[in-house]
Short mmCIF file of C-alpha atoms and ligand atoms in Angstrom, two decimals:
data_model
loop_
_atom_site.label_atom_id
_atom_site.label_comp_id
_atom_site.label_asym_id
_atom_site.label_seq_id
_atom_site.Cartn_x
_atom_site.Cartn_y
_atom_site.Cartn_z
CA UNK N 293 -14.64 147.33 141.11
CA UNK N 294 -12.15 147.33 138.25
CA UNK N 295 -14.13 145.27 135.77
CA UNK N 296 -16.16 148.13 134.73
CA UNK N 297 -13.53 150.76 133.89
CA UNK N 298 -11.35 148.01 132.58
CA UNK N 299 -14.08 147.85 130.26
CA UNK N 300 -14.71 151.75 130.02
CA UNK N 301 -11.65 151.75 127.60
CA UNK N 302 -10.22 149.90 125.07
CA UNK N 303 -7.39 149.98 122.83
CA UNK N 304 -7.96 149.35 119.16
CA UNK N 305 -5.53 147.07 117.82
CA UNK N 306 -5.64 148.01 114.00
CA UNK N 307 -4.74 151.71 115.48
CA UNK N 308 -1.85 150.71 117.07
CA UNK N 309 -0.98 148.04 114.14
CA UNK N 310 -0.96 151.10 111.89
CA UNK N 311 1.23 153.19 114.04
CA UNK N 312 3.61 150.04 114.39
CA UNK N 313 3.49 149.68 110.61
CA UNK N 314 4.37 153.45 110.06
CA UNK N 315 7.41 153.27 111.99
CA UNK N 316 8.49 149.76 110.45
CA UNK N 317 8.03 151.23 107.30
CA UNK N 318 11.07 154.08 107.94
CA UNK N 319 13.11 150.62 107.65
CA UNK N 320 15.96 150.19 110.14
CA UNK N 321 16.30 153.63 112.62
CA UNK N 322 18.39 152.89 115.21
CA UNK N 323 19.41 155.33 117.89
CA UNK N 324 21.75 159.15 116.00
CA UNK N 325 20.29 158.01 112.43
CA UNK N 326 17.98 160.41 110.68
CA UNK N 327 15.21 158.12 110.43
CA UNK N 328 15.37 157.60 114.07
CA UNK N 329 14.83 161.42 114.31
CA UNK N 330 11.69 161.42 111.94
CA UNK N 331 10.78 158.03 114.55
CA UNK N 332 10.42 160.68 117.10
CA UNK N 333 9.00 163.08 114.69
CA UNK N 334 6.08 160.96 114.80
CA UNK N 335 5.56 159.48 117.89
CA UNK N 336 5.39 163.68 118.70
CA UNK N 337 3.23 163.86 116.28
CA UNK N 338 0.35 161.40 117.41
CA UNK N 339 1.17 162.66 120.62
CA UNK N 340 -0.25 165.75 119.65
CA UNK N 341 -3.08 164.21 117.75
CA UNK N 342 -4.53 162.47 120.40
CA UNK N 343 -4.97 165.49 122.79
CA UNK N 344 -1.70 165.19 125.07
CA UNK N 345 -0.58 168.35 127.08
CA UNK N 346 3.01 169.68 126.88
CA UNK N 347 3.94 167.66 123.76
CA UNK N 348 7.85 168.19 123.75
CA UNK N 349 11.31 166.82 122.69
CA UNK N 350 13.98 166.14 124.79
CA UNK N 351 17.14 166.16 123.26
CA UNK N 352 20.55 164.96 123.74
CA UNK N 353 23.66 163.67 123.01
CA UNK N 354 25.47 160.29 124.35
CA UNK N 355 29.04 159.48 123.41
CA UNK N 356 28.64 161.56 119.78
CA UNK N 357 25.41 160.08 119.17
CA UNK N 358 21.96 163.02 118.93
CA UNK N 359 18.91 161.28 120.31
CA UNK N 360 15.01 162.89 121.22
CA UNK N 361 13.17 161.45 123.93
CA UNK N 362 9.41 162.33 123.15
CA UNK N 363 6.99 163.31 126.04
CA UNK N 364 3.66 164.60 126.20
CA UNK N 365 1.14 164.51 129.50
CA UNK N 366 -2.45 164.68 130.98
CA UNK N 367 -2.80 166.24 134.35
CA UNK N 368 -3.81 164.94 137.64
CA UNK N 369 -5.41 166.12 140.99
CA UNK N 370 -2.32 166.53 142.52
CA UNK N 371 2.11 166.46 141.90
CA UNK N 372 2.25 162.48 141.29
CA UNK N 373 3.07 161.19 138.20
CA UNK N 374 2.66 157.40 136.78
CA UNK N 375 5.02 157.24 133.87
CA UNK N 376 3.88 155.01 130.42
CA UNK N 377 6.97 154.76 128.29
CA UNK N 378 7.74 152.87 125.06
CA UNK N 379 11.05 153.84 122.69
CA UNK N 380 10.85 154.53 119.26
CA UNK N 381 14.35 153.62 118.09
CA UNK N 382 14.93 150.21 116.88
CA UNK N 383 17.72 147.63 116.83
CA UNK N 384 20.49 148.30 114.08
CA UNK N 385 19.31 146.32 110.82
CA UNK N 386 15.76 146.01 112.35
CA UNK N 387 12.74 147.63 111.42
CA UNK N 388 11.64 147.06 114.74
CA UNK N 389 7.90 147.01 114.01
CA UNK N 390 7.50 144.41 117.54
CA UNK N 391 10.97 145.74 119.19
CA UNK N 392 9.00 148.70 119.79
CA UNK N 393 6.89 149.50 117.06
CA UNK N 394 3.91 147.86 118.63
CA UNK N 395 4.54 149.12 122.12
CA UNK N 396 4.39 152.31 120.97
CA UNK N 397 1.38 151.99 119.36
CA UNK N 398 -0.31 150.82 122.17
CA UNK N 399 0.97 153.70 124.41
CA UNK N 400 -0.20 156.32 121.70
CA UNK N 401 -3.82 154.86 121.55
CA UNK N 402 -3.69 154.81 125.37
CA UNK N 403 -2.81 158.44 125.09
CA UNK N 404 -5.72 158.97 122.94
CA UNK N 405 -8.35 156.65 125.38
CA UNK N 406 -6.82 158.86 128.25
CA UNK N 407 -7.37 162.15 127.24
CA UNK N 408 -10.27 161.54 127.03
CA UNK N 409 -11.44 161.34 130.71
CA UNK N 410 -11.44 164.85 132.63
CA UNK N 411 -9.89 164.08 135.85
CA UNK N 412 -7.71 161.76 137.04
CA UNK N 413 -5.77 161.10 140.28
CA UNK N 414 -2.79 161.43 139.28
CA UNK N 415 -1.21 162.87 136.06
CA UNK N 416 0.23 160.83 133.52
CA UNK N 417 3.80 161.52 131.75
CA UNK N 418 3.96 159.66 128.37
CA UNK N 419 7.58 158.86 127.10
CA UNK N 420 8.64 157.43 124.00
CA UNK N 421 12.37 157.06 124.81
CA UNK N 422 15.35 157.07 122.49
CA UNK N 423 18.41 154.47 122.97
CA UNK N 424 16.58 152.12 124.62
CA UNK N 425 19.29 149.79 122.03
CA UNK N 426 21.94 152.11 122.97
CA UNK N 427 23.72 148.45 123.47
CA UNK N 428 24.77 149.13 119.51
CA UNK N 429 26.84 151.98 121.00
CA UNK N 430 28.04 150.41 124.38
CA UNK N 431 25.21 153.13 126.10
CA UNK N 432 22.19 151.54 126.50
CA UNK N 433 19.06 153.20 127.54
CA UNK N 434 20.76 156.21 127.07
CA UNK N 435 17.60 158.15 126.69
CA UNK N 436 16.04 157.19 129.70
CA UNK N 437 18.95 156.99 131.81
CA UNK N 438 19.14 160.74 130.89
CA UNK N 439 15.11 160.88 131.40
CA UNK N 440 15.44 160.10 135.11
CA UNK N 441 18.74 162.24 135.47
CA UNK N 442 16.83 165.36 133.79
CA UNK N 443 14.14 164.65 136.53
CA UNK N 444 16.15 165.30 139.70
CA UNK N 445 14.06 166.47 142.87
CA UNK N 446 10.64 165.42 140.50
CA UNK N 447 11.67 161.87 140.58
CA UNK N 448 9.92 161.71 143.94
CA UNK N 449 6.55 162.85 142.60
CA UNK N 450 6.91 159.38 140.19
CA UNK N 451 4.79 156.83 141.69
CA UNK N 452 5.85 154.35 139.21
CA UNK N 453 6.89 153.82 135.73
CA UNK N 454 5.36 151.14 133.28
CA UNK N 455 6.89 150.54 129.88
CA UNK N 456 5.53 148.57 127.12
CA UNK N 457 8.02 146.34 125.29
CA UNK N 458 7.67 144.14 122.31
CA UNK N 459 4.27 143.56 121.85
CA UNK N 460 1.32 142.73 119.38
CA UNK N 461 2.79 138.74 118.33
CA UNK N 462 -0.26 136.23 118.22
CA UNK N 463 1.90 133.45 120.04
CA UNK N 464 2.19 136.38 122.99
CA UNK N 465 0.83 136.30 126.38
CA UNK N 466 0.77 139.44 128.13
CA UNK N 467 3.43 139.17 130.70
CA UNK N 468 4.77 141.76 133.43
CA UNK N 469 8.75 141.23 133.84
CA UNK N 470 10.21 141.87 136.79
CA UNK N 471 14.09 142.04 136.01
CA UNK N 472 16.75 141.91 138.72
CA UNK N 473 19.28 144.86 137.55
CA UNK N 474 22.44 145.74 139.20
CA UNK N 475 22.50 148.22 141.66
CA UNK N 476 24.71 151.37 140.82
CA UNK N 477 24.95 151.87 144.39
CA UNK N 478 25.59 148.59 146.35
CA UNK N 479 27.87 146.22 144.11
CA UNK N 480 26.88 142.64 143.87
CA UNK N 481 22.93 143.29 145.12
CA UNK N 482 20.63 144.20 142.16
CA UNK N 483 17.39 146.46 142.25
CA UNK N 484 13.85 145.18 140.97
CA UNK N 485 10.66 145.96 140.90
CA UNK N 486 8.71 146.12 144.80
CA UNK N 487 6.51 143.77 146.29
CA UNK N 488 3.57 146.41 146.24
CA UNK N 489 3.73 147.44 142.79
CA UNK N 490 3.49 144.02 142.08
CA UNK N 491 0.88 142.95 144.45
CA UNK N 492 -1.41 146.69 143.17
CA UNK N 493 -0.92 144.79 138.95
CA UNK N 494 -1.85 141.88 139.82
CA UNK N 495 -5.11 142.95 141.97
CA UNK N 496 -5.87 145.91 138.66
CA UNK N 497 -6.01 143.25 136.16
CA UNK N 498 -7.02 139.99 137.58
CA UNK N 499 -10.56 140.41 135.23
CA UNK N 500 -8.31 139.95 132.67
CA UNK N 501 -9.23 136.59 130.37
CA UNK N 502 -6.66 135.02 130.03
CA UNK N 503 -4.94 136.35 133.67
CA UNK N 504 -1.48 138.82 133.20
CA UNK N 505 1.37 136.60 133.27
CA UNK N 506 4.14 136.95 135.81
CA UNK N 507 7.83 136.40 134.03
CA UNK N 508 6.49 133.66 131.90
CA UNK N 509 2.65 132.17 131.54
CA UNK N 510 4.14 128.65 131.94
CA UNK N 511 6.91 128.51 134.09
CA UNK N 512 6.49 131.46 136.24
CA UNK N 513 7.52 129.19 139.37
CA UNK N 514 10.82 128.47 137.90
CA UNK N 515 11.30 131.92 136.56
CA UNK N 516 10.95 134.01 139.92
CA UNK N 517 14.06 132.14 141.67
CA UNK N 518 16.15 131.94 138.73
CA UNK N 519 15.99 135.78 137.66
CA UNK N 520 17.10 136.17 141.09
CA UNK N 521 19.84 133.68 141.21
CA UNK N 522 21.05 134.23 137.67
CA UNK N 523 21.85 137.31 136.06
CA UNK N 524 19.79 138.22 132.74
CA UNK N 525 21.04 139.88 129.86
CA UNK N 526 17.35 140.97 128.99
CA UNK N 527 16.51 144.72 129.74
CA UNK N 528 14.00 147.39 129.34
CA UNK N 529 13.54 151.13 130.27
CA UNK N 530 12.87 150.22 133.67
CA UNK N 531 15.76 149.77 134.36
CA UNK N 532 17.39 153.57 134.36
CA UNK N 533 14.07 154.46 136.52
CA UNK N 534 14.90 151.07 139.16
CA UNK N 535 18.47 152.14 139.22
CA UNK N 536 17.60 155.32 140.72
CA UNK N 537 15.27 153.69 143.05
CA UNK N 538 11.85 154.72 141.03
CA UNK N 539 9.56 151.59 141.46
CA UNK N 540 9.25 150.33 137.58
CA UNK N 541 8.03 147.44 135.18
CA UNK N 542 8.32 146.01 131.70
CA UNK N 543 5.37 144.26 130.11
CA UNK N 544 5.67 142.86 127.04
CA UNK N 545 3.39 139.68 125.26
CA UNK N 546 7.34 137.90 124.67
CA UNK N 547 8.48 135.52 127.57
CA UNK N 548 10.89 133.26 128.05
CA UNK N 549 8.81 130.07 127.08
CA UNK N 550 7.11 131.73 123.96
CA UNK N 551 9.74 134.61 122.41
CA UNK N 552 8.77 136.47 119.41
CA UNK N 553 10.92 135.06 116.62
CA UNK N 554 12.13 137.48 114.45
CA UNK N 555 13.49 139.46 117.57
CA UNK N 556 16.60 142.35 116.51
CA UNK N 557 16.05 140.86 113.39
CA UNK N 558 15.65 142.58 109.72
CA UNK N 559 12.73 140.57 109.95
CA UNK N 560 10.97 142.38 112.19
CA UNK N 561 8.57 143.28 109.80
CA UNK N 562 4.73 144.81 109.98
CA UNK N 563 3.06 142.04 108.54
CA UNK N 564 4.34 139.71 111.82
CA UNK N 565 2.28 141.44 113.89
CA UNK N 566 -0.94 141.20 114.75
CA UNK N 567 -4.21 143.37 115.80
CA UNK N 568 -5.79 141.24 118.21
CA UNK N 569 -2.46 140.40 119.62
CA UNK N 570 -2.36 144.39 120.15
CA UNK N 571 -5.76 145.15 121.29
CA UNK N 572 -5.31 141.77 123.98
CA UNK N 573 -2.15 143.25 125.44
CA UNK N 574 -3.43 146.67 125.31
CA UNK N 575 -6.40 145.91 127.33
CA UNK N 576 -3.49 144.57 129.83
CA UNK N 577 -1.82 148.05 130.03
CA UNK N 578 -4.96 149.64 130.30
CA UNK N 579 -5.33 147.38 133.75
CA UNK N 580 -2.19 147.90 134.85
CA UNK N 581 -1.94 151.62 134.35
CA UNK N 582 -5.65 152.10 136.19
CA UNK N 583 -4.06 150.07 139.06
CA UNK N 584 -1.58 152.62 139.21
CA UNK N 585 -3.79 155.62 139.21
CA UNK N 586 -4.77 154.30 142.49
CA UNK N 587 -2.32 152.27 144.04
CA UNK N 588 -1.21 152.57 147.38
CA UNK N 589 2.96 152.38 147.67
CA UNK N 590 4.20 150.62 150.21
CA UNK N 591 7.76 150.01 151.55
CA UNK N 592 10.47 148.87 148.99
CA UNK N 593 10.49 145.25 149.42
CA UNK N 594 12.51 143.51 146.66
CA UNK N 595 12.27 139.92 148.00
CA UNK N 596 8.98 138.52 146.88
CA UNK N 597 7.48 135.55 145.87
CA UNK N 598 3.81 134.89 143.87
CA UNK N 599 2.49 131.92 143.95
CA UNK N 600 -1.49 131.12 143.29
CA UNK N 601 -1.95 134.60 142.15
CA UNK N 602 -0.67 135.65 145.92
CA UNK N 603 2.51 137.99 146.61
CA UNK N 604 4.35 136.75 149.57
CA UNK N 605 6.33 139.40 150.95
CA UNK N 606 10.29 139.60 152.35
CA UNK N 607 8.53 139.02 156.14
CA UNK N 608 6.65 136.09 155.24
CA UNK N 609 9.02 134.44 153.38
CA UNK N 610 11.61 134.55 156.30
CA UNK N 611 8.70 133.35 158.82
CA UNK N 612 8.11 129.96 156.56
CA UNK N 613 11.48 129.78 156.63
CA UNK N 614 11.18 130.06 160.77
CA UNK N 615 8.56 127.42 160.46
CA UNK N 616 9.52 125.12 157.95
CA UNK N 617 13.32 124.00 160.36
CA UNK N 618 11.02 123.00 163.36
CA UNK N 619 10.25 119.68 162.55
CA UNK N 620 13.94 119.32 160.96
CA UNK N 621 15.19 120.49 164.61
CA UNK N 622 12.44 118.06 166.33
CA UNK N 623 12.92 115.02 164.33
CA UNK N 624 17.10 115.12 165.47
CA UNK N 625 15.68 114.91 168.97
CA UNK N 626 17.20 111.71 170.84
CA UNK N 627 19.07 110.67 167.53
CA UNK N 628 22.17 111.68 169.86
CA UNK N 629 24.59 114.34 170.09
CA UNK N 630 26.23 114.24 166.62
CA UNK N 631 23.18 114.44 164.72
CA UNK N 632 21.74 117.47 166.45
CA UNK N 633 24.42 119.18 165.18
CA UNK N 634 24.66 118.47 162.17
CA UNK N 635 21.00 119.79 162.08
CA UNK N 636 22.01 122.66 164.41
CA UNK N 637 24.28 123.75 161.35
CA UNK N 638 21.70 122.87 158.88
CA UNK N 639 19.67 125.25 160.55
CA UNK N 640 21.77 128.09 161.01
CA UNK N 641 23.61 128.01 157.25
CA UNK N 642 19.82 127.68 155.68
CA UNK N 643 18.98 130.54 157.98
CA UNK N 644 21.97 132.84 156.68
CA UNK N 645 21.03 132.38 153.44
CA UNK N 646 17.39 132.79 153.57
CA UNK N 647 17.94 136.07 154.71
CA UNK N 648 20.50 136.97 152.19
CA UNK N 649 18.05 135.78 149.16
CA UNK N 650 14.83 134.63 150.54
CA UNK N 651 13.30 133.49 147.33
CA UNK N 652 15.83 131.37 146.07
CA UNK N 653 16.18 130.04 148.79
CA UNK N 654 12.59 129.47 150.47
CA UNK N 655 11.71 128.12 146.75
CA UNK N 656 14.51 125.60 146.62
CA UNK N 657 14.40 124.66 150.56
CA UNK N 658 10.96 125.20 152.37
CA UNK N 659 9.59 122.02 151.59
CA UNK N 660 12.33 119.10 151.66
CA UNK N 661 12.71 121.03 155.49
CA UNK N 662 9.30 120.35 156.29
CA UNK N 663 9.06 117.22 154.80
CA UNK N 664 12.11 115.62 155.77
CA UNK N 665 10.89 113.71 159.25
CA UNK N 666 7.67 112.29 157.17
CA UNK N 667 8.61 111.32 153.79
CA UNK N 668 10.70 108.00 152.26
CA UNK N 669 14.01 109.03 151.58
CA UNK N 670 13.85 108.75 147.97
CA UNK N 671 10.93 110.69 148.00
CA UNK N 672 12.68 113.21 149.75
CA UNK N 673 16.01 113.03 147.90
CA UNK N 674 13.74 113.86 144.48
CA UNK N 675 12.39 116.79 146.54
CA UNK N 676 15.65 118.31 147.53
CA UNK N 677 17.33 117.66 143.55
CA UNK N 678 14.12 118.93 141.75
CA UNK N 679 14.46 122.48 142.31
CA UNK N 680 17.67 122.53 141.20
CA UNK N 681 17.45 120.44 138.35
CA UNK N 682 14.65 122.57 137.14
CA UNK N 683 16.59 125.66 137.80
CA UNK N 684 19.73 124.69 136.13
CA UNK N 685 17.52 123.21 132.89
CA UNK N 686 15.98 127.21 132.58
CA UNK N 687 19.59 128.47 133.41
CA UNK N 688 21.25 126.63 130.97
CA UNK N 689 18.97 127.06 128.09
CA UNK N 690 19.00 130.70 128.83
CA UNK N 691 22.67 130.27 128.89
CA UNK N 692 22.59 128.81 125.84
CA UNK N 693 20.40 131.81 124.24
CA UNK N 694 23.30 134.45 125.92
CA UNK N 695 21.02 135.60 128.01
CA UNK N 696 23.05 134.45 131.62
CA UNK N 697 25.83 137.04 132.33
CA UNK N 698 26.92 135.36 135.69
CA UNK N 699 24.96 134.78 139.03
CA UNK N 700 23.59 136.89 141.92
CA UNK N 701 25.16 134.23 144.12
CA UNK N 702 28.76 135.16 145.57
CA UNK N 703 31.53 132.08 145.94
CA UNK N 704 30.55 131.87 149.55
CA UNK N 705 27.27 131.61 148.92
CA UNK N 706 27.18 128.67 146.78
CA UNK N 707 29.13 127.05 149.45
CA UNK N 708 26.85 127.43 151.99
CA UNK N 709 24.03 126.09 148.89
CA UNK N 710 26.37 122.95 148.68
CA UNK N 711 26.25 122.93 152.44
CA UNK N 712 22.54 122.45 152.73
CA UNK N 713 21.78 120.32 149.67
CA UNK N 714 24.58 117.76 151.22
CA UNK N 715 22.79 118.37 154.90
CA UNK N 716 18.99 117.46 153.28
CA UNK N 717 20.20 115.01 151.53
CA UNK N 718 22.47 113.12 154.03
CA UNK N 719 20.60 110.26 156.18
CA UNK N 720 21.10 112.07 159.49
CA UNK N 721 17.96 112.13 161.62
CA UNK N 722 14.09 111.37 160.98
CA UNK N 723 13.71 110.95 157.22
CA UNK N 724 11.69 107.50 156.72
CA UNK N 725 14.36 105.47 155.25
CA UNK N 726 13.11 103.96 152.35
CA UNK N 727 11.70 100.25 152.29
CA UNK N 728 13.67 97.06 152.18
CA UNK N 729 16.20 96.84 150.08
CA UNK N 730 15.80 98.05 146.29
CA UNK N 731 14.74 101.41 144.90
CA UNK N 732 16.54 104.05 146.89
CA UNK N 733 17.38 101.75 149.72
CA UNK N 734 21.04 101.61 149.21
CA UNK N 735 22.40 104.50 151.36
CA UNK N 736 19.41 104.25 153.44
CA UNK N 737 20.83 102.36 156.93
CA UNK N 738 18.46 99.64 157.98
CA UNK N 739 15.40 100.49 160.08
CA UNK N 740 15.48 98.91 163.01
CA UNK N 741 12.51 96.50 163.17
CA UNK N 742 9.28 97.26 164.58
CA UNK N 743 8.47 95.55 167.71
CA UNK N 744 6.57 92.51 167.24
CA UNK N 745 3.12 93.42 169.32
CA UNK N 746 2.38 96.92 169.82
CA UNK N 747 2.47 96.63 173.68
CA UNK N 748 5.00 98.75 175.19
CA UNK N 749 7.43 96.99 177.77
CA UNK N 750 6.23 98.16 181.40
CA UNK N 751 2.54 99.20 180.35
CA UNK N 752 -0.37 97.35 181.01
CA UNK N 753 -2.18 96.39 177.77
CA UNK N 754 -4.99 98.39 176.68
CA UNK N 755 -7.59 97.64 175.01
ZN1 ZN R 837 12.71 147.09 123.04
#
């Protein structure tokens, strides 16, 4: 059913490319400088232009600094709001035509596309925010931060918030980002976007050719775990709106495995970006914001897991989990006393922790558990250290990019991760040991041997 009004509207890319290339062409306007202010100026503006209701700036002031949030609407059937956000102020020294020149492009021709239509479920706020690099000043997203504090009771009218980040490079993919940020209110845990509003994207723009990327259009499987076991330096305006428990996303055609290059950089110039890339990851917002008109929210489930295009939820995580230390449990049977447990405590520590982080930890564990009575040890040994080895490789080149500020994980934690990888990988019960002597055989004890006939002492021979 979405094909067709996915295809009702467009965005034209050499629109938005010219919008991009008006506000690179201001040069430089970070957050309190004067161009910054005639940024806003025209972002209002367009707004205007393109038919928006309520065109208005919001200003303020942050630590000495003026800023103007610019917002504009169409109206709905009824109070709830979808909010489609982009800033207009750029990195210090950048012109900032990708970083978010294009991005708010795209949301002013998806302004214009919008206003067009005469009735629509909900109404839609447009923001272009101020201070999203508020970093330059130790205040980042200062202008949506003070967005979603100006809100107060209306906050619960928002349905969601989208905001469109870097876009309009040819070596982009659209991607959504879900970013685990730290929760104001519970130190240690972090907020990030809910299983729902992740499950309603991915069902409004699966006609999309090629399909929205999740976190990264390569390594999406590595990237879910580790932006949940690592913490990322990378933010958007989502973030102010997920802090105050507003479910949110950042899309942007930049991921980890394919980053625009001239990023913060006085580089960022018009000429690196490119129409098609604009019109391609417009058509993505267009999806995503029609699956908001219509989504359904559900309950606030931050542990969640897609794999195959399917988003597996906080419950069914935990019940794979259930599952998956059954046969570990089984296969200690008869073993004797010492080895049950050892499992026992397998058990119970990978329990713990699967509730405390189910992703993470169903990602890294699910498998080797089930696997462990059936395969070869060395098979089983590369099972356990893969995950890990492929998490640490993305950490650590993330690391070296700055983009790691420390871990979800607390000390204990990690302990209990040590715990289990020692468990799995120890030769306690069931585990084929692996053959002969040679490859992977060395810690392996000897199998017993098999008994020569396959008649069982005390049984009468069958045939
Ligand atoms: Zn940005």
């Amino acid at each position: 059913m979405f094909l067709p009004l996915l295809l009702a509207m467009t965005i034209d890319g050499d629109a938005a490319l010219a919008h991009a290339s008006r506000l690179a062409a201001l040069g430089p306007h970070p957050w309190g400088s004067s161009l910054d202010n005639a940024a806003a100026q025209y972002v209002a503006g367009r707004f205007r232009e393109v038919g928006l209701q309520d065109v208005r700036l919001q200003a303020f002031e942050r630590g000495g600094h003026a800023g103007t949030n610019v917002l504009g609407s169409l109206p709905g059937t009824g109070a709830e709001t979808i909010v489609i956000a982009a800033h207009h102020d750029s990195a210090p020294g950048a012109p900032g035509a990708y970083d978010d020149g294009g991005g708010a492009g795209i949301l002013i021709e998806l302004a214009r596309g919008e206003a067009q239509s005469t009735s629509r479920p909900r109404r839609l706020l447009f923001v272009s925010f101020d201070a999203e690099e508020g970093w330059a000043h130790a205040l980042p997203l200062a202008g949506s931060r003070l967005f979603v504090d100006k809100l107060g009771l209306d906050a619960r009218h928002v349905v969601a918030m989208l905001t469109i980040e870097m876009s309009g490079w040819k070596g982009g993919t659209p991607t959504i980002h879900p970013i685990a940020y730290a929760d104001p209110l519970r130190p240690g845990a972090y907020v990030i976007t809910p299983a729902w509003l992740v499950r309603e994207i991915l069902a409004g723009t699966r006609p999309l050719v090629p399909p929205l990327a999740l976190g990264d259009p390569y390594i999406s499987w590595l990237y879910q775990p580790v932006v949940r076991t690592a913490q990322v330096r990378l933010y958007g305006d989502d973030q102010a709106f997920l802090e105050r428990g507003v479910p949110a996303i950042m899309a942007s055609d930049s991921s980890f495995s394919a980053f625009y290059p001239d990023y913060h950089s006085p580089k960022d110039t018009a000429d690196k970006l490119d129409a098609e890339a604009l019109a391609r990851m417009g058509a993505a917002v267009v999806g995503i914001v029609q699956a908001l008109e219509t989504a359904r929210p559900g309950p606030a489930d931050p542990d969640w897991l897609v794999l195959f295009g399917l988003v597996i939820g906080r419950t069914a995580l935990l019940l794979a989990g259930l599952v998956s230390i059954l046969p570990l449990l089984l296969s200690a049977r008869g073993v004797g006393a010492g080895a049950t447990l050892l499992r026992l405590v397998q058990a119970g520590a990978f329990g713990l922790l699967l509730w405390r982080a189910p992703v993470p930890v169903a990602w890294a564990f699910l498998l080797p558990n089930l696997m462990a009575p059936v395969l070869r040890r060395f098979w089983l040994r590369l099972m356990v250290l893969a995950p890990f080895a492929g998490a640490l490789g993305l950490g650590l080149a993330a690391w070296n990019r700055g983009l790691i500020a420390g871990t979800w994980f607390r000390p204990w934690e990690w302990a209990i991760v040590a715990l289990l990888v020692a468990l799995a990988l120890a030769p306690i019960s069931g585990g084929r040991p692996a053959t002969k002597a040679g490859r992977g055989g060395r810690a392996a004890p000897k199998p017993p041997k098999p008994p020569v006939t396959g008649r069982r002492r005390g049984l009468p021979k069958r045939k």
